[in-house]
Tab-separated table of C-alpha atoms and ligand atoms in Angstrom:
chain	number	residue	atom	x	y	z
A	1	UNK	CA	140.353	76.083	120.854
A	2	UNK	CA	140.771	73.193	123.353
A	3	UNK	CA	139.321	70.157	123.739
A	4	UNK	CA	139.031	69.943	127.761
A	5	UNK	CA	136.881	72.046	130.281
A	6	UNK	CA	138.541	74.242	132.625
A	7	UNK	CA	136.156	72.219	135.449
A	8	UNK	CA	137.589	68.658	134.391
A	9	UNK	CA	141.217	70.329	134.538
A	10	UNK	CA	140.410	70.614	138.422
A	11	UNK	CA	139.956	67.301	139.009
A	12	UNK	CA	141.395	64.063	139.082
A	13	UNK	CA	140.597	60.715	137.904
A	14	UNK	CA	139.272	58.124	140.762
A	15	UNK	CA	142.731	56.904	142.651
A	16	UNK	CA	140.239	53.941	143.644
A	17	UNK	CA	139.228	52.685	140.492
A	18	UNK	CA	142.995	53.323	138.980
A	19	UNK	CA	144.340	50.925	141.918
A	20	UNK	CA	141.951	48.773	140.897
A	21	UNK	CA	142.280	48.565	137.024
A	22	UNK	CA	145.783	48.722	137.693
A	23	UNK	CA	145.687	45.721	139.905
A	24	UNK	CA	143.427	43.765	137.464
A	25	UNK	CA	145.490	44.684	134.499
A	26	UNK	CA	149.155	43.280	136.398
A	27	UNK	CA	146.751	39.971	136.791
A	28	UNK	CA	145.864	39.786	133.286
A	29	UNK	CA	149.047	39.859	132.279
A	30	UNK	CA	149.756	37.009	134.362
A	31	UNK	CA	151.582	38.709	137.642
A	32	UNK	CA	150.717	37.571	141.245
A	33	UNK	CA	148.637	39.885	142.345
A	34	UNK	CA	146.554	40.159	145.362
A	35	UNK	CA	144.199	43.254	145.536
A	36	UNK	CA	143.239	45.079	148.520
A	37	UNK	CA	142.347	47.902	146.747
A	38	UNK	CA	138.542	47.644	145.715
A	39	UNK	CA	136.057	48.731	147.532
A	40	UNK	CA	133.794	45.778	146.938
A	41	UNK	CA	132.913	42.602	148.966
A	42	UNK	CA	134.148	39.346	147.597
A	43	UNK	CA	130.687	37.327	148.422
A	44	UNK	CA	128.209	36.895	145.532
A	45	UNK	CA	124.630	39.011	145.802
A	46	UNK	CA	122.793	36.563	147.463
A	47	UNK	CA	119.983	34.523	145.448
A	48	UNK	CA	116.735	35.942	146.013
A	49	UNK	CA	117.976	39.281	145.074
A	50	UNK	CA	119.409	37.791	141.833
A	51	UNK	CA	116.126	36.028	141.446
A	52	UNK	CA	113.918	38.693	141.807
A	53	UNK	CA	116.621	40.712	138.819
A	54	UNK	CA	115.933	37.182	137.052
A	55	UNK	CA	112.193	37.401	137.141
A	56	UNK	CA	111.699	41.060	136.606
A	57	UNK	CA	113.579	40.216	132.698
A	58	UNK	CA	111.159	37.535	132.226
A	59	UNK	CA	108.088	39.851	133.322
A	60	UNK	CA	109.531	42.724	130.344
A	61	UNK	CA	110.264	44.782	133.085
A	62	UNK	CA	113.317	46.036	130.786
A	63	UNK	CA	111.268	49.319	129.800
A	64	UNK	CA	112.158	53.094	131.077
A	65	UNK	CA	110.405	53.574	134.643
A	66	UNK	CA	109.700	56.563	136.204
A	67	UNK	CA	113.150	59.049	136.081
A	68	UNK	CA	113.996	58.612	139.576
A	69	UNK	CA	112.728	55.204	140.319
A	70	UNK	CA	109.987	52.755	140.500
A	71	UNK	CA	107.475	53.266	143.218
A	72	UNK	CA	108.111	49.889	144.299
A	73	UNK	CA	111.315	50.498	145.393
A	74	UNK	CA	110.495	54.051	147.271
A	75	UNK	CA	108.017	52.540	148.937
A	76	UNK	CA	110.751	49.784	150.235
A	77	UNK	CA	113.392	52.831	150.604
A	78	UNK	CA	110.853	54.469	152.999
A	79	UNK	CA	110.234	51.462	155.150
A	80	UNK	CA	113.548	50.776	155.253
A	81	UNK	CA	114.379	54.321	156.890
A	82	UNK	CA	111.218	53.617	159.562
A	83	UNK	CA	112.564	50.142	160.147
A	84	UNK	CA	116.276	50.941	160.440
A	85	UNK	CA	116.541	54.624	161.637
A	86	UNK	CA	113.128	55.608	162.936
A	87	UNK	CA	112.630	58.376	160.028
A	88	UNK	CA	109.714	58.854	158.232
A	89	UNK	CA	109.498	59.893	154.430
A	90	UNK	CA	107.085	59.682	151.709
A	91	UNK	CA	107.858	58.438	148.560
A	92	UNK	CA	108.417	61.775	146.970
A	93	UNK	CA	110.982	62.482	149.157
A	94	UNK	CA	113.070	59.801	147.518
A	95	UNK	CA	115.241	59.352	144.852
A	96	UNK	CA	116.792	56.284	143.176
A	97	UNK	CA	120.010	57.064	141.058
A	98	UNK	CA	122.183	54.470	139.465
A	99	UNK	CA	124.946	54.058	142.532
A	100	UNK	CA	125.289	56.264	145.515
A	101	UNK	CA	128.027	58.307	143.451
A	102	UNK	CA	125.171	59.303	141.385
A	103	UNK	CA	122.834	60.350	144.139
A	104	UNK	CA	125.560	62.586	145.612
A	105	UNK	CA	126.637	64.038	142.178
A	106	UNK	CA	122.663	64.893	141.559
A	107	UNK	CA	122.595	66.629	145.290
A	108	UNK	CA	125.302	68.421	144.446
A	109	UNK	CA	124.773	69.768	141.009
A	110	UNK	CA	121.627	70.619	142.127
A	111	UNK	CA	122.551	73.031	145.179
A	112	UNK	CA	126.021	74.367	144.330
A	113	UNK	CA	126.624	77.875	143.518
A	114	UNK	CA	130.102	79.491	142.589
A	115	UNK	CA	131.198	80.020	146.246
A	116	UNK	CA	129.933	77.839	147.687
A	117	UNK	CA	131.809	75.504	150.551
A	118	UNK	CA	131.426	71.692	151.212
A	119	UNK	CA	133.141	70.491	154.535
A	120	UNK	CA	134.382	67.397	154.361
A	121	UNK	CA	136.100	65.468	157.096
A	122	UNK	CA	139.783	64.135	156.090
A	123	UNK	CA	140.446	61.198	155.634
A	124	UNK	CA	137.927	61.564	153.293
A	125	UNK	CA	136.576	59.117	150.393
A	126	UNK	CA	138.048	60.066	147.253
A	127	UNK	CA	135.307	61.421	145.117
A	128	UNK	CA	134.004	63.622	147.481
A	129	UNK	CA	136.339	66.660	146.946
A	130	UNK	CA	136.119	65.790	142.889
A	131	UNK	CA	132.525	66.023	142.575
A	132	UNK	CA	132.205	68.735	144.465
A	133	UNK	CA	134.670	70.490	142.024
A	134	UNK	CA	133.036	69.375	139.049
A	135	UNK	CA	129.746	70.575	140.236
A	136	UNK	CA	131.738	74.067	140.773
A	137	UNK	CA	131.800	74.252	144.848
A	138	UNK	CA	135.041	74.771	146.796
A	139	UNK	CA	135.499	72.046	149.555
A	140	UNK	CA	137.027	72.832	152.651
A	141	UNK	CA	138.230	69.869	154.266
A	142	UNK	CA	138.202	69.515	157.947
A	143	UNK	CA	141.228	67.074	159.356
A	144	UNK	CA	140.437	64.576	161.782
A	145	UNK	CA	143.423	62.703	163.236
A	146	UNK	CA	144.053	59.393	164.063
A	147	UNK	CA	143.906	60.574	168.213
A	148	UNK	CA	140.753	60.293	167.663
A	149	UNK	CA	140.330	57.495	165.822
A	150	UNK	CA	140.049	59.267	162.522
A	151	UNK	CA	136.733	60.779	163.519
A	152	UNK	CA	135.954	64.931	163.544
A	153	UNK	CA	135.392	66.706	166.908
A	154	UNK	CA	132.836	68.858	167.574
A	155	UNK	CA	135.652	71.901	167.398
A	156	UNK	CA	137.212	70.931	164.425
A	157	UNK	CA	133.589	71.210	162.666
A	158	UNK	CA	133.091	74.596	164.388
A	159	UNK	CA	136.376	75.804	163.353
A	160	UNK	CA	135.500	74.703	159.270
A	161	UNK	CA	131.985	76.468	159.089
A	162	UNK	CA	131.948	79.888	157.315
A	163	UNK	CA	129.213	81.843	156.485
A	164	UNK	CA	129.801	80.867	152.081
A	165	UNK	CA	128.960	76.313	154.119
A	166	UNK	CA	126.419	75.108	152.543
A	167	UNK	CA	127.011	71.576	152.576
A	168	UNK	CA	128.245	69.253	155.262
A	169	UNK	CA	129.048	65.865	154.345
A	170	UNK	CA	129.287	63.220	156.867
A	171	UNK	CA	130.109	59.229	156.548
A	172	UNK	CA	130.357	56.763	158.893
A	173	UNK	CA	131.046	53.688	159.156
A	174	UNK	CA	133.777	55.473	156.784
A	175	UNK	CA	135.396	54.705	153.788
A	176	UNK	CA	138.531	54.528	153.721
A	177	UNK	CA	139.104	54.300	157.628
A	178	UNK	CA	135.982	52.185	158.713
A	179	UNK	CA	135.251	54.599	161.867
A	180	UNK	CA	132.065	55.011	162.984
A	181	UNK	CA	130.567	57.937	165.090
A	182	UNK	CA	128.675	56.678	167.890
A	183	UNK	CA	125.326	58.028	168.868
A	184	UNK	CA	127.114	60.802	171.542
A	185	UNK	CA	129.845	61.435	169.338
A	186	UNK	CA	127.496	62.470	166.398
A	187	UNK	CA	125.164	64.690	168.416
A	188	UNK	CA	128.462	66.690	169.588
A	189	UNK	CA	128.599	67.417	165.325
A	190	UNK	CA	124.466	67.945	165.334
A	191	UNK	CA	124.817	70.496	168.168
A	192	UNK	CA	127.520	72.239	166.386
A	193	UNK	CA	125.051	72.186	163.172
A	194	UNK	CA	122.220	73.348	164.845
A	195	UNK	CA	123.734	76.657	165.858
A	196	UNK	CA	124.385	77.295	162.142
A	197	UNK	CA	121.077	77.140	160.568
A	198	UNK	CA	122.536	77.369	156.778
A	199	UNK	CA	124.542	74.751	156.890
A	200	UNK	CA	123.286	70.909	155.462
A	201	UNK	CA	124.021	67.646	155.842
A	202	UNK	CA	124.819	65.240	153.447
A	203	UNK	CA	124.886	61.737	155.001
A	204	UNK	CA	126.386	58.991	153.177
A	205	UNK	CA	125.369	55.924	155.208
A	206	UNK	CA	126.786	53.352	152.778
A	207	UNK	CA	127.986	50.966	155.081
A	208	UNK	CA	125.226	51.208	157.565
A	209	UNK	CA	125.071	47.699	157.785
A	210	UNK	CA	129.203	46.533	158.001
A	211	UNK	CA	128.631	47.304	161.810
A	212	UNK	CA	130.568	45.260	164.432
A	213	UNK	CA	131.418	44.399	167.531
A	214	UNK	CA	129.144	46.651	170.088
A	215	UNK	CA	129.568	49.486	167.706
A	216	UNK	CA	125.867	50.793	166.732
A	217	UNK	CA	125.145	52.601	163.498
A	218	UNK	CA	123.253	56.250	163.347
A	219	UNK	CA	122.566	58.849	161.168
A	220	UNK	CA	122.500	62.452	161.831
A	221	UNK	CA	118.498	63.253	160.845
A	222	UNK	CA	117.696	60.483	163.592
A	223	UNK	CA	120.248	61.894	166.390
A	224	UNK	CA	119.010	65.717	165.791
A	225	UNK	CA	115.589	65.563	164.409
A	226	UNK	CA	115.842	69.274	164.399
A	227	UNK	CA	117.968	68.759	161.246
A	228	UNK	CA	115.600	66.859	159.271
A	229	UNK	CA	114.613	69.760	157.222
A	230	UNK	CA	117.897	70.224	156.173
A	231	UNK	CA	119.244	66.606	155.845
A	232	UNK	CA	120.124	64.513	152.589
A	233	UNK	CA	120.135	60.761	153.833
A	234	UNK	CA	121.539	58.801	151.616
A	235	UNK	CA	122.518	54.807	150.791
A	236	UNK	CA	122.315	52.037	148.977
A	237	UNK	CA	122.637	48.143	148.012
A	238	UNK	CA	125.694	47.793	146.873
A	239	UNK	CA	127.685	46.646	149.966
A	240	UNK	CA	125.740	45.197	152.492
A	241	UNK	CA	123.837	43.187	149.767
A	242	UNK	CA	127.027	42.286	147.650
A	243	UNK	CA	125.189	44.406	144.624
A	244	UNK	CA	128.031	46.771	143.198
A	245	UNK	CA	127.684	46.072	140.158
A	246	UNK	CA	123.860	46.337	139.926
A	247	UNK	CA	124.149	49.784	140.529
A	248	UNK	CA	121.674	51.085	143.058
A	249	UNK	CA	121.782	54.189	145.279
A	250	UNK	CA	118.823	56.204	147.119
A	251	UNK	CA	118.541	58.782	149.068
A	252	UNK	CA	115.806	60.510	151.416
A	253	UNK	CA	115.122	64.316	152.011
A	254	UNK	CA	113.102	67.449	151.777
A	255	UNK	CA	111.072	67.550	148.186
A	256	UNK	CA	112.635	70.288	147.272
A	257	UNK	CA	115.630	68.999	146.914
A	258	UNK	CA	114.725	65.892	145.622
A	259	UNK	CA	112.384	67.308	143.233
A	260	UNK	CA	115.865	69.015	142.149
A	261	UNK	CA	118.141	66.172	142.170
A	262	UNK	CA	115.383	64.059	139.529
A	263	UNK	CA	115.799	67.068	137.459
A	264	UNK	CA	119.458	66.517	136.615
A	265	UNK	CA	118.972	62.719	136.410
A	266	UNK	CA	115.887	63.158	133.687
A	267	UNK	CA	118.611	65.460	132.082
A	268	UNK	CA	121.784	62.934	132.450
A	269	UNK	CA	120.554	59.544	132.499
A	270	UNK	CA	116.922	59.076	133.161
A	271	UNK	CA	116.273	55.830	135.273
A	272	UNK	CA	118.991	53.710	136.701
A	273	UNK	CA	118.595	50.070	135.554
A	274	UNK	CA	114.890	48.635	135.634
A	275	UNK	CA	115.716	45.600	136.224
A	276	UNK	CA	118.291	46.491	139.259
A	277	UNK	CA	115.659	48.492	140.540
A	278	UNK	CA	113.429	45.020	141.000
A	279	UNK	CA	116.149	43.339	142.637
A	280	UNK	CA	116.666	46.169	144.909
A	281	UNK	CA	113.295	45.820	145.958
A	282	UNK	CA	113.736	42.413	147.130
A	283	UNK	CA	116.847	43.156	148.616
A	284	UNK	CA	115.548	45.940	151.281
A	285	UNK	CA	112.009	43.817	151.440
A	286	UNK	CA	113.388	40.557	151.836
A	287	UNK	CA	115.146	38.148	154.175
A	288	UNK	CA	118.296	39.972	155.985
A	289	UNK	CA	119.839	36.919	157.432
A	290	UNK	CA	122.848	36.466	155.069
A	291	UNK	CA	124.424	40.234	156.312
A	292	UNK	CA	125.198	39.313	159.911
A	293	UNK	CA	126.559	35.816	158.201
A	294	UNK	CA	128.847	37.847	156.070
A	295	UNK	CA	129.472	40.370	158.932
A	296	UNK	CA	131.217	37.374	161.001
A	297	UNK	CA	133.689	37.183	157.871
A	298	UNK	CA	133.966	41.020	158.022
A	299	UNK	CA	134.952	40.762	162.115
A	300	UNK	CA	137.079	37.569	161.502
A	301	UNK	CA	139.286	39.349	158.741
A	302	UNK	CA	139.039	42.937	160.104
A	303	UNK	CA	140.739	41.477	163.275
A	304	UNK	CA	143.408	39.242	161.338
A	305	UNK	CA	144.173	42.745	158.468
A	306	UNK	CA	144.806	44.610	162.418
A	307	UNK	CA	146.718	42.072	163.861
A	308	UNK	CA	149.206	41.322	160.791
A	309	UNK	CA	149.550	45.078	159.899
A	310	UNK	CA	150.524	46.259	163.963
A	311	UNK	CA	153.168	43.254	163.805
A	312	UNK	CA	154.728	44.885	160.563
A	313	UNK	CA	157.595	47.211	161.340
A	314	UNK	CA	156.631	50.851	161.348
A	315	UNK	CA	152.964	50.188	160.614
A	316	UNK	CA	150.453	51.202	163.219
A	317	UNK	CA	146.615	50.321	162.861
A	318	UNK	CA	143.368	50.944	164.683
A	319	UNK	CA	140.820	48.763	164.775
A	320	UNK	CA	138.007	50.073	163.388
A	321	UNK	CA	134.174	49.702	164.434
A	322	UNK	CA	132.620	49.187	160.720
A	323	UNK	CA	132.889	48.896	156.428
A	324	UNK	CA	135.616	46.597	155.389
A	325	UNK	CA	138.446	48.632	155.692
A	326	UNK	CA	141.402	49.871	157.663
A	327	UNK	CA	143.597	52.376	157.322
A	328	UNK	CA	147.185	52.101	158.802
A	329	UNK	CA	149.373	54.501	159.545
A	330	UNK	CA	153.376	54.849	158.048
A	331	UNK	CA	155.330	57.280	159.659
A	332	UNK	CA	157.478	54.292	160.916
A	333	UNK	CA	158.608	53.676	157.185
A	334	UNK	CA	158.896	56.509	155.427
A	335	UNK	CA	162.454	57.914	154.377
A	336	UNK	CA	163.208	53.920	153.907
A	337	UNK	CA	164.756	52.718	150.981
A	338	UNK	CA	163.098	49.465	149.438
A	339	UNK	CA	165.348	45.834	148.376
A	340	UNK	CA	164.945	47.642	144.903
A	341	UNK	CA	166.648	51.268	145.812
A	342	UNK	CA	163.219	52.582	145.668
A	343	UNK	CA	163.191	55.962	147.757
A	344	UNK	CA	159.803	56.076	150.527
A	345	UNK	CA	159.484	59.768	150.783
A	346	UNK	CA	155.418	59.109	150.204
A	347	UNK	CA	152.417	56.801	151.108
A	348	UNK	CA	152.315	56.922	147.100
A	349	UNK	CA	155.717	55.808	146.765
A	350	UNK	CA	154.802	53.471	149.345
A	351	UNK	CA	152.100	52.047	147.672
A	352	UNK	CA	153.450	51.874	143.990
A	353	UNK	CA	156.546	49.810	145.284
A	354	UNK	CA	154.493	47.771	147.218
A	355	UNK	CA	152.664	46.432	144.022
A	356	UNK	CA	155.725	46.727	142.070
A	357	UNK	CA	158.343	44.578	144.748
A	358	UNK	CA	155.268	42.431	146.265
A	359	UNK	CA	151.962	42.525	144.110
A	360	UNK	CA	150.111	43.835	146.457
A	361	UNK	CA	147.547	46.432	145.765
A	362	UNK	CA	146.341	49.013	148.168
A	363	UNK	CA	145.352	52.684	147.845
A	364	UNK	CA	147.694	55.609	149.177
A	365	UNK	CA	146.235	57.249	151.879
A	366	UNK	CA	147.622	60.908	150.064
A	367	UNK	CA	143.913	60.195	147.723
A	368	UNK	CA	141.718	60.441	150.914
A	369	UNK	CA	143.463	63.576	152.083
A	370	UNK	CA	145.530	61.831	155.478
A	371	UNK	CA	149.354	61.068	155.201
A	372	UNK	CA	151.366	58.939	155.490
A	373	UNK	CA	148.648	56.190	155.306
A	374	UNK	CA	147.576	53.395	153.330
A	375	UNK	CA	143.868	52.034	152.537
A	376	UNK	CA	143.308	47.964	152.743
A	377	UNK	CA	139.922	46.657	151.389
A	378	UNK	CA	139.312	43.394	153.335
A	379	UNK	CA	136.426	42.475	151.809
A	380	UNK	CA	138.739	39.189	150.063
A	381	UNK	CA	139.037	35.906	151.276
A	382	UNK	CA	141.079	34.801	154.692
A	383	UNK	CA	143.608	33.193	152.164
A	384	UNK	CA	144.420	36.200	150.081
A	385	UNK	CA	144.336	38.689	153.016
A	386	UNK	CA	146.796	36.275	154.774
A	387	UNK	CA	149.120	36.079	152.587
A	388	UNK	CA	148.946	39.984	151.245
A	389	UNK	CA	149.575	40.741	154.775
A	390	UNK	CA	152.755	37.967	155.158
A	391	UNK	CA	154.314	40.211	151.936
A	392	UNK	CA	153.390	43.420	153.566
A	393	UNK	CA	155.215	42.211	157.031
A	394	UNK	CA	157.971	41.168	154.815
A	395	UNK	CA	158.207	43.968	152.782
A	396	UNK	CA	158.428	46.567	155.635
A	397	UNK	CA	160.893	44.466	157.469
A	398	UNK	CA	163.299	44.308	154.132
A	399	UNK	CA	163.552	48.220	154.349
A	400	UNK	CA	166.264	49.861	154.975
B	1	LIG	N1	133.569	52.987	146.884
B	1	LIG	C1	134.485	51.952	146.487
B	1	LIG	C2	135.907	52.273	146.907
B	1	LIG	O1	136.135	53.240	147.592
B	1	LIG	C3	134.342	51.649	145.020
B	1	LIG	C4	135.185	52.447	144.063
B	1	LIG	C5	134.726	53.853	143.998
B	1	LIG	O2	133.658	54.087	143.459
B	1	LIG	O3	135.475	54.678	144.527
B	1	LIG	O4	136.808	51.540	146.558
């Protein structure tokens, strides 16, 4: 008999996480590396939130808490949604899992039948599609082009709904293209959604906070309140507070649903971390100052990742309105042939000889479903996202 599940042969491993190891592994081993891969901000969580992790060990809060989170935190998660999006929730309509990749898995194990659709907009972050296999949906993915700044029209979200939708998931600012829908944009998708009353959202406002320029953040329950009943908001600390590894997602919605989604985390992993959960706390109660501080960094290397990338032959990138990425375009270099003899036919290829020839580390835009692309993280320092970009400009202008 074999070992592996039919499900797991469906899926992939995480092409963001294998950039990254991959990257960390060439630096081990004592290559010059500079990675643009990871998802992650370079600043440290700031001290009160470490603090407040600090105290909550000293105070023996290291026990099991309630499955889906303290009620502490929920009560911060629901003032939080008041303060940021006008939305109101009680506190058991929320649900603490350990990351955001948890909440979403929970939502979706919970809801998906054999059959079942999830539309989600290309270029798409790269777990979406995966756990939406592994929970045993089909997802339909809906391409938005770069015409439109990588964001879905209200037509192309028409044209994806069938009668077998139940979910629609929607990001923005977006990983891996940092494009954010602005109010008017958004309600063209919540019109389309209200004339199809079985259809869901699934928001994954991650990087509500990486927000820039004049660009302002929204959410779909707070554009349409019609679709509150049928809304999944969800979010969490890990990048606007610098908490990745701490491990903290949440998400808001109708108690049925959540009462759902804390039924498969009391049957995968009970609580996420206690003491995570504490410093979470502090971090959506306390002092916000330090994000617009480390949103000036964002802006400043945002604009010099755009700058350095347009200037490098056959690369074209937009500048985006939010996260800490961009997400350039390639058709000017593929069919090249590297100083190496390496062939281009691929953003992969693209991206493996780029590490290879330069050490630089990005992701191929082929893992979030738009080609021929490439993902930078700029969440590194000025330095390191200087010089990656010098040996990017470089490297396209040694091709032949
Ligand atoms: N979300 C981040 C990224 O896209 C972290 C890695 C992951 O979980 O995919 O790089």
């Amino acid at each position: 008999m074999k070992l592996l599940s039919d499900t797991l042969a469906r899926v992939k491993p995480s092409p963001t996480i294998a950039v990254t190891n991959k990257a960390a592994d060439l630096k081990a081993a004592g290559a010059d590396v500079i990675g643009l891969g990871a998802g992650e901000p370079d600043f440290d969580t700031p001290q009160h939130i470490k603090d407040a992790g600090i105290a909550a060990i000293h105070a023996g809060k290291t026990k099991y808490t309630a499955v889906d989170g303290i009620i502490e935190l929920k009560q911060a998660i629901c003032a939080k949604f008041k303060r940021d999006n006008t939305l109101e929730y009680t506190t058991d309509q929320v649900t603490v899992s350990s990351g955001g990749k948890q909440v979403l898995y929970n939502a979706l194990i919970a809801t998906l039948n054999e059959g079942d659709e999830v539309i989600i907009p290309a270029p798409y972050w790269v777990s979406y599609p995966d756990m939406v296999l592994l929970a045993g949906g089909t997802p339909v993915v809906a391409q938005a082009s770069v015409q439109t700044n990588y964001k879905l029209t209200a037509d192309q979200l028409e044209a994806a709904i069938t009668p077998n939708t139940k979910w629609f998931i929607f990001n923005s600012p977006s990983n891996p293209t940092g494009a954010g829908y602005s109010w008017e944009e958004l309600k063209e998708l919540t019109d389309v959604l209200l004339r199809h009353p079985h259809v869901w959202v699934m928001s994954d406002d991650m990087y509500e906070h990486l927000a820039y320029d004049d660009f302002r953040f929204c959410t779909p329950a707070e554009v349409e309140p019609q679709l509150y009943e049928r809304t999944l908001t969800t979010n969490g600390v890990s990048k606007a507070y610098a908490m990745t590894g701490w491990r903290i997602g949440y998400a808001a919605g109708p108690k049925e649903l959540i009462g759902a989604m804390r039924k498969v985390q009391s049957q995968s992993t009970s609580n996420p971390c206690s003491i995570s959960q504490w410093a979470a706390v502090e971090a959506l109660n306390g002092s916000h100052d330090f994000i617009a501080q480390n949103n000036k960094a964002f802006v400043r290397r945002r604009n010099l990742a755009v700058k350095m990338l347009n200037d490098a032959a056959g690369i074209t990138c937009p500048v985006p309105e939010g996260a800490f990425y961009v997400y350039p375009s390639i058709s000017g270099v593929i069919g090249k042939t590297t100083p190496k003899g390496t062939k281009l036919n691929t953003d992969e290829d693209f991206a493996t000889a780029l590490l290879e020839e330069t050490g630089v580390a990005v992701v191929f835009g082929a893992a979030f479903g738009l080609s021929p692309n490439f993902r930078v993280s700029y969440a590194t320092s000025d330095k390191a996202l200087k010089e990656a970009c010098l040996r990017i400009q470089s490297f396209c202008a040694s091709l032949d």
